[in-house]
Coordinates of C-alpha atoms in Angstrom, one line a residue:
M1 CA 3.2 -42.8 51.8
I2 CA 6.9 -43.3 50.0
Q3 CA 5.1 -44.6 46.9
V4 CA 3.2 -41.6 46.8
V5 CA 5.9 -39.5 47.1
K6 CA 8.0 -41.0 44.3
I7 CA 5.5 -40.9 41.9
T8 CA 4.6 -37.3 42.7
G9 CA 8.5 -36.7 42.9
G10 CA 8.5 -38.6 39.3
L11 CA 5.7 -36.7 37.9
L12 CA 7.5 -33.5 39.1
A13 CA 10.7 -34.5 37.3
L14 CA 8.6 -35.2 34.0
L15 CA 7.1 -31.8 34.4
F16 CA 10.4 -30.0 34.9
I17 CA 11.9 -32.2 31.9
A18 CA 9.0 -31.2 29.6
L19 CA 9.4 -27.7 31.0
V20 CA 13.0 -27.3 29.9
I21 CA 12.1 -29.1 26.5
Y22 CA 9.3 -26.3 26.1
V23 CA 11.4 -23.4 27.1
R24 CA 14.5 -24.5 24.9
T25 CA 12.5 -25.2 21.8
P26 CA 13.4 -22.6 19.2
L27 CA 11.1 -19.8 18.7
E28 CA 9.2 -19.3 15.4
L29 CA 8.4 -15.4 15.0
P30 CA 7.0 -14.6 11.5
Q31 CA 5.2 -11.7 13.1
L32 CA 8.2 -9.9 13.4
D33 CA 9.0 -10.1 9.7
D34 CA 5.0 -9.4 8.4
T35 CA 5.7 -5.7 8.4
S36 CA 4.6 -3.1 5.9
I37 CA 6.4 -1.7 3.2
T38 CA 7.2 2.0 3.4
V39 CA 9.1 4.2 0.6
R40 CA 10.7 7.3 2.6
D41 CA 12.3 10.4 0.8
R42 CA 15.5 11.4 1.7
T43 CA 14.4 13.2 5.1
G44 CA 12.6 10.1 6.2
Y45 CA 9.3 11.1 5.3
P46 CA 6.7 8.7 4.3
I47 CA 5.5 8.8 0.8
Q48 CA 4.1 5.6 -0.3
L49 CA 2.7 2.7 2.6
R50 CA 1.7 -0.7 1.5
L51 CA 0.1 -2.4 4.6
N52 CA 1.1 -5.9 5.7
S53 CA -0.3 -9.2 5.0
T54 CA -3.1 -8.9 7.4
G55 CA -4.0 -5.0 6.4
K56 CA -1.9 -3.5 9.5
W57 CA 0.4 -0.6 9.0
R58 CA 3.4 -2.3 11.1
E59 CA 7.1 -0.9 10.9
S60 CA 10.1 -2.7 12.4
A61 CA 11.4 -1.1 15.7
S62 CA 14.8 -0.6 16.5
L63 CA 16.1 0.7 20.1
N64 CA 18.4 3.0 18.1
D65 CA 15.9 4.5 16.6
I66 CA 13.7 5.1 19.4
D67 CA 13.5 8.1 22.2
P68 CA 15.2 6.5 25.0
R69 CA 13.1 8.4 27.2
L70 CA 10.1 6.0 26.0
V71 CA 12.0 2.8 26.8
E72 CA 12.3 4.2 30.6
A73 CA 8.9 5.1 30.7
L74 CA 7.6 2.0 29.4
I75 CA 9.8 -0.1 32.0
A76 CA 9.1 2.1 34.5
Y77 CA 5.0 2.2 34.0
E78 CA 4.9 -1.4 33.0
D79 CA 7.8 -3.6 34.2
Q80 CA 10.1 -2.2 36.9
R81 CA 12.1 -5.4 37.3
F82 CA 12.3 -6.0 33.8
F83 CA 16.3 -6.3 33.6
S84 CA 16.2 -8.6 36.3
H85 CA 13.5 -11.2 35.9
S86 CA 13.5 -14.3 33.5
G87 CA 10.3 -13.3 31.7
V88 CA 8.4 -13.9 35.0
D89 CA 8.1 -11.3 37.9
L90 CA 7.9 -13.5 40.9
L91 CA 7.6 -10.8 43.3
A92 CA 4.1 -9.4 41.2
V93 CA 3.0 -12.7 40.6
A94 CA 3.1 -13.6 44.5
R95 CA 1.7 -9.4 45.5
A96 CA -1.3 -10.3 42.7
G97 CA -2.0 -13.9 44.4
V98 CA -2.3 -12.3 47.8
S99 CA -4.4 -9.6 46.0
F100 CA -6.8 -12.3 44.2
V101 CA -7.4 -14.4 47.6
S102 CA -8.0 -11.4 49.7
E103 CA -10.3 -9.7 46.9
A104 CA -11.5 -13.0 45.3
R105 CA -11.0 -11.4 42.0
I106 CA -7.8 -10.4 39.8
V107 CA -6.5 -6.9 41.0
S108 CA -2.8 -7.0 39.8
G109 CA -1.9 -8.8 36.4
A110 CA 1.5 -9.5 37.2
S111 CA 2.1 -9.1 33.9
T112 CA 5.5 -8.5 32.4
I113 CA 6.9 -6.7 29.4
T114 CA 7.6 -10.2 28.1
M115 CA 4.6 -11.7 28.9
Q116 CA 2.9 -8.8 27.1
L117 CA 5.1 -10.2 24.1
A118 CA 3.8 -13.5 24.4
R119 CA 0.2 -12.3 24.2
L120 CA 1.1 -10.2 21.1
L121 CA 2.5 -13.3 19.4
N122 CA -0.1 -15.9 20.4
P123 CA -3.5 -14.6 20.3
D124 CA -5.0 -17.5 22.0
I125 CA -3.5 -16.6 25.2
R126 CA -5.1 -13.1 25.1
E127 CA -8.2 -13.6 27.2
R128 CA -7.6 -12.8 30.8
S129 CA -7.9 -16.2 33.0
I130 CA -5.7 -18.0 35.1
L131 CA -5.2 -20.5 32.9
N132 CA -4.3 -18.2 30.3
K133 CA -2.0 -16.3 32.5
L134 CA 0.0 -19.4 33.2
R135 CA 0.3 -20.3 29.6
Q136 CA 1.6 -16.7 28.9
M137 CA 4.1 -16.8 31.9
L138 CA 5.3 -20.3 29.9
F139 CA 5.5 -18.7 26.8
A140 CA 7.5 -15.5 28.5
L141 CA 10.1 -17.8 29.9
R142 CA 10.8 -19.7 26.6
I143 CA 11.1 -15.8 24.9
E144 CA 13.7 -15.2 27.5
Q145 CA 15.5 -18.5 26.4
H146 CA 16.3 -17.1 22.8
L147 CA 15.8 -13.4 22.9
E148 CA 18.1 -10.9 24.7
K149 CA 16.5 -8.1 26.5
P150 CA 16.8 -5.1 23.9
E151 CA 15.4 -7.8 21.3
I152 CA 12.4 -8.2 23.1
L153 CA 11.7 -4.7 24.0
E154 CA 12.4 -4.0 19.8
A155 CA 9.8 -6.8 19.5
Y156 CA 7.2 -5.2 21.5
F157 CA 7.9 -2.1 20.2
T158 CA 7.4 -3.9 16.3
L159 CA 3.7 -5.8 17.4
A160 CA 2.1 -3.5 20.2
P161 CA -1.6 -2.2 18.9
Y162 CA -1.9 1.6 19.0
G163 CA -5.4 2.0 17.6
G164 CA -7.0 1.0 14.2
N165 CA -4.7 -0.7 12.2
I166 CA -1.4 0.6 13.5
E167 CA 0.7 -1.7 15.2
G168 CA 4.4 -0.8 16.6
V169 CA 5.7 2.7 17.7
V170 CA 7.2 3.8 14.3
A171 CA 3.6 3.5 12.7
A172 CA 2.1 5.1 16.1
S173 CA 5.0 8.0 16.2
W174 CA 3.8 8.8 12.3
A175 CA 0.1 8.5 12.6
W176 CA -0.4 10.5 15.9
F177 CA 2.2 13.0 15.8
G178 CA 3.6 12.8 12.1
R179 CA 7.5 12.2 12.9
T180 CA 10.0 9.4 14.1
P181 CA 9.7 8.0 17.4
M182 CA 13.1 9.6 18.0
Q183 CA 12.4 12.7 19.6
L184 CA 9.2 12.8 21.4
T185 CA 7.5 15.0 23.9
A186 CA 6.4 14.0 27.7
S187 CA 3.1 13.8 26.6
E188 CA 3.4 12.1 23.2
I189 CA 5.5 9.4 25.7
G190 CA 2.6 8.9 27.8
L191 CA 0.3 8.3 25.4
L192 CA 2.3 5.8 23.6
V193 CA 2.9 3.9 26.9
A194 CA -0.8 3.8 27.5
L195 CA -2.5 3.3 24.1
P196 CA -1.6 -0.5 24.1
Q197 CA -3.5 -0.9 26.8
S198 CA -6.8 -0.2 25.5
P199 CA -5.7 1.0 22.2
E200 CA -9.3 1.6 20.6
R201 CA -11.0 3.0 23.9
R202 CA -8.0 5.5 23.9
R203 CA -7.6 6.4 20.6
P204 CA -6.8 10.3 20.8
D205 CA -8.7 11.2 17.2
R206 CA -12.1 9.3 18.7
N207 CA -12.1 9.9 22.5
V208 CA -9.5 12.7 23.4
E209 CA -10.5 12.6 26.9
A210 CA -9.8 8.9 27.3
A211 CA -6.4 9.4 25.5
I212 CA -5.7 12.5 27.8
S213 CA -6.6 10.4 31.2
A214 CA -4.7 7.5 30.5
K215 CA -1.6 9.2 29.4
N216 CA -1.9 11.8 32.8
H217 CA -2.0 8.7 34.4
V218 CA 1.2 7.1 32.9
L219 CA 3.0 10.3 33.9
A220 CA 2.0 10.6 37.2
T221 CA 2.8 7.0 38.1
I222 CA 6.3 7.2 36.7
A223 CA 7.4 10.5 37.6
P224 CA 8.6 9.8 41.1
R225 CA 10.0 6.3 39.9
L226 CA 11.9 8.4 37.3
H227 CA 12.4 11.3 39.7
V228 CA 10.6 13.9 37.7
T229 CA 9.9 17.0 39.9
E230 CA 6.7 18.4 40.7
Q231 CA 6.9 21.3 38.5
A232 CA 8.2 19.4 35.4
L233 CA 5.1 16.7 36.0
S234 CA 2.6 19.9 36.4
E235 CA 3.9 21.3 32.9
Y236 CA 3.6 17.9 31.3
L237 CA 0.3 17.1 32.5
E238 CA -1.0 20.6 31.2
E239 CA 0.1 19.2 28.0
G240 CA -2.5 18.4 25.1
I241 CA -2.0 16.1 22.3
N242 CA -2.7 15.8 18.7
T243 CA -6.1 14.4 17.7
Q244 CA -5.5 14.0 14.2
Q245 CA -4.4 10.9 12.7
F246 CA -1.6 11.4 10.1
Q247 CA -2.3 9.6 6.5
P248 CA 0.6 8.4 4.6
P249 CA 0.5 10.2 0.9
S250 CA 0.6 8.0 -1.8
F251 CA 2.6 9.0 -4.9
A252 CA 5.7 6.6 -5.1
N253 CA 3.7 3.3 -5.9
H254 CA 6.4 2.6 -8.8
L255 CA 9.2 3.5 -6.7
L256 CA 8.0 1.0 -4.2
D257 CA 7.7 -1.6 -7.0
V258 CA 11.1 -1.0 -8.1
N259 CA 12.8 -1.5 -4.6
L260 CA 10.7 -4.4 -4.3
E261 CA 12.5 -5.6 -7.8
R262 CA 16.0 -4.5 -7.2
S263 CA 16.5 -3.5 -3.7
V264 CA 17.8 0.1 -5.2
F265 CA 17.7 1.3 -1.6
S266 CA 17.2 0.5 2.3
E267 CA 15.2 2.8 4.6
V268 CA 15.5 6.2 3.0
S269 CA 15.1 6.8 -0.5
S270 CA 16.8 9.7 -2.5
I271 CA 13.6 11.2 -3.5
N272 CA 12.4 14.9 -2.9
A273 CA 9.0 14.4 -1.6
D274 CA 7.6 18.1 -2.4
W275 CA 9.0 17.7 -6.2
Q276 CA 7.5 14.2 -5.9
Y277 CA 4.1 15.7 -5.1
V278 CA 4.2 19.2 -7.7
V279 CA 5.1 16.4 -10.5
Q280 CA 2.1 14.0 -9.6
G281 CA -0.3 17.0 -9.6
L282 CA 1.4 18.4 -13.1
L283 CA 1.1 15.0 -14.4
T284 CA -2.6 14.6 -13.7
E285 CA -3.2 17.5 -15.0
Q286 CA -1.7 17.1 -18.2
L287 CA -3.5 13.8 -18.6
T288 CA -6.8 15.3 -18.3
S289 CA -5.9 16.8 -21.9
L290 CA -4.6 13.7 -23.9
D291 CA -7.2 11.2 -24.5
A292 CA -6.8 7.7 -22.8
P293 CA -5.2 5.4 -23.2
I294 CA -2.1 8.2 -23.5
N295 CA -0.2 8.2 -20.1
G296 CA 2.9 9.8 -18.8
A297 CA 5.9 9.5 -16.6
V298 CA 8.8 11.6 -15.3
L299 CA 12.1 10.8 -14.0
I300 CA 14.3 13.7 -12.4
A301 CA 18.0 12.9 -11.7
E302 CA 20.6 14.9 -9.9
R303 CA 23.6 15.7 -12.2
R304 CA 27.3 14.6 -11.0
T305 CA 25.5 12.1 -8.3
G306 CA 22.7 10.6 -10.4
A307 CA 20.7 10.5 -7.2
V308 CA 16.8 10.1 -8.2
R309 CA 14.8 12.8 -7.1
V310 CA 11.4 12.6 -8.6
Y311 CA 10.3 9.1 -10.1
H312 CA 6.8 8.7 -11.6
G313 CA 6.3 5.9 -13.7
S314 CA 2.6 6.9 -14.8
A315 CA 0.2 9.5 -14.0
D316 CA -2.1 7.3 -12.0
Y317 CA -1.1 3.6 -10.7
N318 CA -4.6 2.8 -10.0
S319 CA -6.0 3.7 -13.8
T320 CA -6.9 0.7 -15.8
E321 CA -7.9 2.8 -18.9
R322 CA -4.7 3.8 -18.9
L323 CA -2.9 1.1 -17.5
G324 CA -1.6 3.0 -14.7
A325 CA 0.2 0.0 -13.1
N326 CA 2.7 -0.3 -15.7
N327 CA 5.9 1.2 -14.9
Y328 CA 7.0 3.7 -18.0
L329 CA 10.2 4.5 -16.9
A330 CA 11.3 0.9 -16.6
T331 CA 9.7 0.2 -20.2
L332 CA 11.6 -0.3 -23.2
R333 CA 10.0 2.0 -25.9
S334 CA 11.7 3.8 -29.3
P335 CA 13.2 7.1 -28.2
G336 CA 12.5 8.7 -31.4
S337 CA 15.2 10.9 -32.1
S338 CA 16.5 11.3 -28.8
L339 CA 19.8 9.6 -29.4
K340 CA 20.8 11.7 -32.2
P341 CA 23.2 13.4 -29.8
F342 CA 25.1 10.8 -29.0
I343 CA 25.3 9.8 -32.4
Y344 CA 27.2 13.2 -33.4
A345 CA 28.7 13.1 -29.8
F346 CA 30.6 9.6 -30.7
A347 CA 31.5 11.0 -34.2
L348 CA 33.4 13.6 -32.7
D349 CA 35.0 11.9 -30.2
R350 CA 36.1 9.8 -33.1
G351 CA 37.5 12.5 -35.3
L352 CA 34.6 11.4 -37.9
I353 CA 33.1 14.9 -38.2
E354 CA 34.2 18.2 -36.8
P355 CA 31.9 20.9 -34.8
N356 CA 31.7 23.0 -37.8
H357 CA 30.7 20.0 -40.1
V358 CA 28.5 20.6 -42.8
F359 CA 25.9 17.6 -44.1
S360 CA 23.8 16.9 -47.3
D361 CA 20.3 17.0 -45.9
R362 CA 19.1 15.3 -49.6
A363 CA 17.1 12.2 -50.0
L364 CA 18.7 9.0 -49.1
Q365 CA 18.2 5.4 -49.8
R366 CA 20.4 2.7 -47.9
D367 CA 19.3 -1.2 -48.6
G368 CA 15.5 -0.2 -49.0
Y369 CA 15.4 2.2 -46.2
A370 CA 14.9 5.9 -47.3
P371 CA 14.7 8.3 -44.3
S372 CA 12.9 11.4 -44.4
N373 CA 12.5 14.2 -42.2
F374 CA 9.4 14.9 -39.6
D375 CA 8.5 17.9 -42.1
S376 CA 8.4 15.4 -45.0
G377 CA 11.2 17.9 -46.5
F378 CA 14.8 18.3 -46.9
W379 CA 17.0 21.6 -46.1
G380 CA 20.1 20.8 -48.7
D381 CA 23.2 21.7 -46.6
V382 CA 22.8 22.2 -43.2
T383 CA 25.4 22.6 -40.2
L384 CA 26.2 20.3 -37.3
R385 CA 24.3 22.5 -35.0
E386 CA 21.5 23.1 -37.2
A387 CA 20.9 19.3 -37.7
L388 CA 20.9 18.9 -34.1
V389 CA 18.8 21.4 -32.8
T390 CA 16.4 21.2 -35.7
S391 CA 16.8 17.0 -35.2
R392 CA 17.1 16.3 -39.1
N393 CA 17.3 13.0 -39.8
V394 CA 19.2 12.2 -42.8
P395 CA 22.5 13.9 -41.2
A396 CA 22.1 11.5 -37.9
V397 CA 21.7 8.6 -40.5
R398 CA 25.0 9.3 -42.6
T399 CA 26.7 9.8 -39.1
L400 CA 25.6 6.8 -37.7
E401 CA 26.6 5.1 -41.2
M402 CA 30.0 6.5 -40.8
L403 CA 30.1 5.2 -37.4
G404 CA 28.6 1.9 -37.9
S405 CA 25.3 1.4 -36.1
G406 CA 26.8 -2.2 -34.6
S407 CA 29.7 -0.2 -33.0
F408 CA 27.2 2.2 -31.8
V409 CA 25.3 -0.4 -30.0
R410 CA 28.2 -2.1 -28.4
S411 CA 29.3 1.1 -27.0
I412 CA 25.6 2.5 -25.7
E413 CA 24.8 -0.9 -24.3
N414 CA 28.6 -1.1 -22.7
Y415 CA 28.0 1.9 -20.9
L416 CA 24.6 0.9 -19.5
Q417 CA 25.6 -2.6 -18.6
R418 CA 22.9 -4.3 -20.4
N419 CA 22.8 -6.9 -23.1
T420 CA 19.3 -7.1 -25.0
R421 CA 20.1 -9.4 -27.2
L422 CA 18.1 -7.7 -29.6
P423 CA 18.7 -7.5 -33.4
D424 CA 20.9 -4.7 -35.0
P425 CA 18.4 -2.2 -35.8
G426 CA 20.7 -0.4 -38.4
L427 CA 20.5 3.1 -39.5
S428 CA 16.7 2.9 -38.3
L429 CA 18.9 3.6 -34.7
A430 CA 18.8 7.3 -35.6
V431 CA 15.0 7.7 -35.7
G432 CA 14.1 5.6 -33.1
G433 CA 14.8 1.7 -34.2
Y434 CA 16.8 0.8 -31.1
Y435 CA 14.7 0.9 -27.5
V436 CA 15.5 2.2 -24.5
T437 CA 13.9 2.9 -21.1
A438 CA 13.3 6.4 -19.5
E439 CA 16.0 5.2 -16.9
Q440 CA 18.7 4.3 -19.4
L441 CA 17.9 7.4 -21.4
T442 CA 18.1 9.8 -18.3
E443 CA 21.3 7.6 -17.2
L444 CA 22.5 8.7 -20.8
Y445 CA 22.0 12.2 -20.3
L446 CA 23.8 12.2 -17.2
G447 CA 27.1 10.5 -18.7
L448 CA 26.6 13.2 -21.4
A449 CA 26.5 16.3 -19.4
D450 CA 28.9 15.1 -16.7
P451 CA 31.7 12.9 -18.2
K452 CA 33.8 13.6 -15.6
D453 CA 31.7 12.2 -12.9
R454 CA 30.7 9.4 -14.8
P455 CA 27.4 9.2 -12.5
S456 CA 25.0 5.8 -12.4
L457 CA 21.1 6.4 -11.7
V458 CA 21.0 5.5 -8.0
F459 CA 18.1 5.7 -5.6
R460 CA 19.8 6.9 -2.3
D461 CA 21.9 9.4 -1.6
S462 CA 24.4 7.5 0.7
R463 CA 25.5 5.2 -2.4
A464 CA 28.2 6.8 -4.3
S465 CA 28.3 4.6 -8.1
S466 CA 29.6 5.6 -11.1
H467 CA 30.3 4.0 -14.7
P468 CA 33.9 2.7 -15.3
E469 CA 34.4 4.8 -18.2
P470 CA 33.3 8.0 -19.4
L471 CA 30.8 8.2 -22.2
V472 CA 32.3 10.9 -24.3
S473 CA 35.2 13.3 -23.4
E474 CA 35.3 16.4 -21.7
Q475 CA 35.5 18.6 -24.5
T476 CA 33.0 16.8 -26.9
S477 CA 30.6 17.1 -23.7
E478 CA 30.8 20.5 -24.1
V479 CA 30.5 21.2 -27.8
I480 CA 27.2 19.0 -27.7
Q481 CA 26.0 20.8 -25.2
S482 CA 26.9 24.2 -26.6
L483 CA 25.6 22.7 -30.2
M484 CA 22.0 21.8 -28.6
S485 CA 21.6 25.4 -26.3
V486 CA 19.1 27.7 -27.7
D487 CA 18.4 31.0 -26.3
R488 CA 15.3 31.6 -24.9
V489 CA 13.0 35.1 -24.7
D490 CA 14.1 35.2 -21.1
G491 CA 17.4 35.5 -21.5
S492 CA 18.3 31.9 -20.4
I493 CA 19.4 29.1 -22.1
L494 CA 17.7 25.8 -23.0
V495 CA 19.3 22.6 -23.4
A496 CA 16.8 20.0 -24.5
K497 CA 16.3 17.0 -27.0
T498 CA 12.9 16.1 -28.0
G499 CA 12.0 12.8 -29.5
T500 CA 9.1 11.3 -31.3
S501 CA 8.5 7.8 -32.4
Q502 CA 7.2 7.0 -36.0
D503 CA 3.7 6.4 -35.1
R504 CA 3.6 9.1 -32.3
Q505 CA 3.2 6.5 -29.9
D506 CA 6.2 8.0 -28.0
A507 CA 7.0 11.9 -27.2
W508 CA 9.8 12.4 -25.3
A509 CA 11.6 15.2 -23.9
V510 CA 14.9 15.3 -22.0
L511 CA 15.7 18.6 -20.4
V512 CA 19.3 19.4 -18.9
T513 CA 19.3 22.1 -16.5
R514 CA 22.0 23.1 -14.1
D515 CA 21.7 20.3 -11.7
H516 CA 19.3 17.9 -12.9
V517 CA 18.5 16.1 -15.8
V518 CA 14.4 16.0 -16.5
T519 CA 12.8 13.1 -18.5
V520 CA 9.7 13.3 -19.8
W521 CA 7.7 10.6 -21.7
F522 CA 4.1 10.4 -22.8
G523 CA 2.8 7.5 -25.0
T524 CA 0.3 4.7 -25.6
P525 CA 0.9 1.5 -23.2
N526 CA 0.4 -1.0 -26.1
N527 CA 1.8 1.2 -28.9
E528 CA -1.2 2.5 -30.2
E529 CA -0.7 4.9 -33.0
T530 CA -1.8 8.8 -31.9
V531 CA -2.0 11.9 -34.0
V532 CA -1.5 14.4 -31.1
L533 CA 2.1 13.0 -29.3
T534 CA 4.9 15.0 -30.6
G535 CA 8.3 15.3 -28.2
A536 CA 8.4 19.1 -29.5
E537 CA 4.4 19.9 -28.9
V538 CA 3.9 17.7 -25.7
A539 CA 7.0 16.4 -23.8
L540 CA 9.0 19.5 -24.0
P541 CA 6.7 22.2 -22.9
F542 CA 5.5 19.8 -20.1
A543 CA 8.8 19.6 -19.0
Q544 CA 9.5 23.2 -19.2
R545 CA 6.4 23.5 -16.8
I546 CA 8.4 21.3 -14.5
E547 CA 11.4 23.0 -14.7
R548 CA 9.5 26.4 -13.6
A549 CA 7.3 24.7 -11.0
L550 CA 10.4 23.3 -9.2
M551 CA 12.5 26.3 -10.1
L552 CA 15.3 24.6 -11.8
S553 CA 18.2 26.9 -12.8
P554 CA 19.3 26.9 -16.4
P555 CA 22.6 25.6 -17.3
S556 CA 25.5 27.9 -17.9
I557 CA 26.7 26.6 -21.1
S558 CA 29.2 29.0 -23.4
P559 CA 27.9 29.6 -26.9
P560 CA 29.8 28.0 -29.7
T561 CA 33.3 29.2 -30.1
F562 CA 33.9 27.8 -33.4
S563 CA 33.2 29.6 -36.9
S564 CA 30.6 27.8 -39.3
P565 CA 32.0 27.5 -42.9
Q566 CA 31.1 30.3 -45.2
A567 CA 29.4 28.2 -47.5
S568 CA 26.3 27.3 -45.4
V569 CA 22.7 26.9 -45.6
E570 CA 20.4 28.7 -47.7
R571 CA 17.1 27.1 -46.9
V572 CA 15.8 24.5 -49.5
N573 CA 13.0 22.4 -49.0
C574 CA 14.0 19.2 -50.9
P575 CA 11.7 16.4 -51.8
I576 CA 12.6 12.8 -52.8
L577 CA 13.4 12.9 -56.6
L578 CA 14.8 9.4 -57.0
E579 CA 12.9 6.7 -55.8
Y580 CA 14.8 4.0 -57.5
P581 CA 17.5 2.4 -58.1
E582 CA 18.8 2.7 -54.7
D583 CA 22.1 3.8 -54.0
G584 CA 24.8 1.1 -54.0
E585 CA 22.1 -1.6 -56.0
W586 CA 23.7 -4.0 -58.3
I587 CA 21.5 -4.3 -61.1
R588 CA 21.0 -7.2 -63.9
S589 CA 19.6 -6.1 -67.0
D590 CA 19.9 -8.1 -70.7
D591 CA 19.1 -5.0 -72.5
L592 CA 21.2 -2.6 -70.4
R593 CA 17.9 -0.6 -69.8
I594 CA 17.0 0.1 -66.4
A595 CA 14.0 1.8 -64.6
V596 CA 14.6 5.1 -63.0
G597 CA 11.7 6.3 -60.6
V598 CA 11.8 10.4 -60.9
N599 CA 9.7 12.7 -59.2
G600 CA 8.9 16.1 -60.8
R601 CA 7.9 17.1 -64.4
D602 CA 11.0 19.3 -64.9
A603 CA 13.4 17.3 -63.3
R604 CA 16.8 16.8 -65.0
V605 CA 18.5 13.3 -65.3
Y606 CA 22.3 12.8 -65.3
V607 CA 24.3 9.8 -65.7
N608 CA 27.9 10.2 -65.0
G609 CA 27.6 13.5 -65.1
H610 CA 26.2 13.7 -68.8
R611 CA 22.1 14.4 -69.0
V612 CA 20.2 11.8 -70.5
D613 CA 16.5 11.9 -71.7
M614 CA 14.0 9.6 -70.2
D615 CA 12.1 6.9 -72.4
R616 CA 9.1 5.3 -70.6
A617 CA 10.7 5.9 -67.3
S618 CA 13.9 4.2 -68.0
I619 CA 17.3 4.8 -69.5
S620 CA 19.4 3.1 -72.0
L621 CA 23.3 2.6 -70.9
D622 CA 26.0 1.9 -73.6
S623 CA 27.7 -1.0 -71.6
P624 CA 28.0 -2.7 -68.6
G625 CA 29.7 -1.4 -65.0
A626 CA 29.2 1.3 -62.7
Y627 CA 27.1 4.7 -63.1
S628 CA 26.2 7.4 -61.3
I629 CA 22.4 8.4 -61.7
T630 CA 21.5 12.0 -60.2
V631 CA 18.1 14.1 -60.6
E632 CA 18.0 17.3 -60.3
Q633 CA 15.2 20.2 -60.0
G634 CA 16.1 23.7 -58.9
R635 CA 18.7 23.7 -56.3
C636 CA 17.9 20.2 -55.0
S637 CA 19.8 16.9 -56.5
Q638 CA 19.5 13.1 -55.6
T639 CA 22.2 10.8 -56.4
A640 CA 22.6 7.1 -56.4
D641 CA 25.7 4.9 -57.5
V642 CA 24.7 1.6 -59.4
F643 CA 26.4 -1.1 -61.2
V644 CA 25.1 -2.6 -64.2
E645 CA 25.5 -6.4 -65.0
Q646 CA 24.6 -7.5 -68.5
G647 CA 22.8 -11.2 -68.6

């Protein structure tokens, strides 16, 4: 007998040791991290959802974001002694045991909230049986050793099933009520307590009677425990429930991708859901008139803060024909002429030009580069305002030459805090040779419009961010915006800049309104040439459609107060007159005879101011040295300064 007692005692001791070891073994709870990815707008409204690895809409729950009455109701209905037991309610177990003996079946489960969490964490112990009940108890004891009571409640509210693929109270509140679980009605609280016990049978969209009966049973059960009056209970029982399941919209896929890559916001973004939806519709409609593979993208940022209000990386995320999964707002593209305002702004800041500067818009050659204008002609003398508004190329190239393309690139890259390590594009930068993303272009225009605030592009309202130094001076900002401003037929002001890449692969428009910068891009995914895309004919009209649809106010811009020179600008359309030699070219000639390429039968050729006759497309010089060769036709002229060496 003594031996039996010793053996029994030893076994019990071993069991106790094993229990202690099991209970103290650290928990691994990967389910709590396997949540959906949700993008919310600035009000908390979900605008993009990506399900978790098992196809569930599951979001992490925090007691700070849950109506305290729901927590009280759950405990009152499921586990009244939740805060006093250690995972297993011994009184409930005793009651369940008595019921089982007397009824010969399981009448009362004695399941605590912690035991329910154990079932949610371990699918193998969900089936109803005495063995599984014991396993649930053991697991519950282990949970209680490693999680505080609030953490247990949060885990339960994260994993509890609420019908279909909906898990957790956050997803359930949005799915069944269309809002957060922070402010709930009594009926909604009753339904959220009842649903996890039988989520499919009590789904309000499929069996409204069962859902109402279950929520009323919960409310009637907890009323005396929570001291709810009979009158209040009667009113609660009369309340109906929503029978439609809320489906989260899907119009921020690229924003979700950006957040995954860069973590630019946490719970709530700065996006305006209404604007995002409207712009998506407009962009989709616009693409119906543009053949594949052309796609489009739109970014709207708030001036002075840089907060992103609309972010559409393509017209259709799922389009394979237009490669819609590409985020064209974050893709390096040729900006065409959209950087010209910055060339002039930097030159103004450095005193290289004045607001009333007059440029020579005539044919120009530099090291094999001969820029032409979009209309393939030249206008002669043009003011800075005319050069900027009409996007003349030669004045921009001449100004960039004064600045130095390398200096310009360094200024831009320092401001954007980027280092592309790309080769210096040289003077072609003025017409699109320096690639930027739509995000970067927007940030540059934010800096141009509001240099005092130095706004950086941000994706959440709560994040204040600014550049260390302004992009341009406030005076230059005012001058450039004034120079860019155009009167519209309705009397309002348009401040915008377009851009078109060389082979029309990219069409841009940046529109500055009173409170926002709107950036629009259309283009081909793999830089395929087009014949239809231009900034002025496609991108700018669409940007203005957005402006009207969102009722964005025009900017308050004062007209230029400086006077233009008297000698300005009678329009002359000048062709390229001198094809070669190039300006600044060093020429070696044995007989001091050099070839000169002249366009136009009636063109006149001058060498150092003296007219000369051409002989078989060449001219003869008297001696080596520096020469200025000028070709004139009508009121147009073009000059190349060369040095000729004999030998």
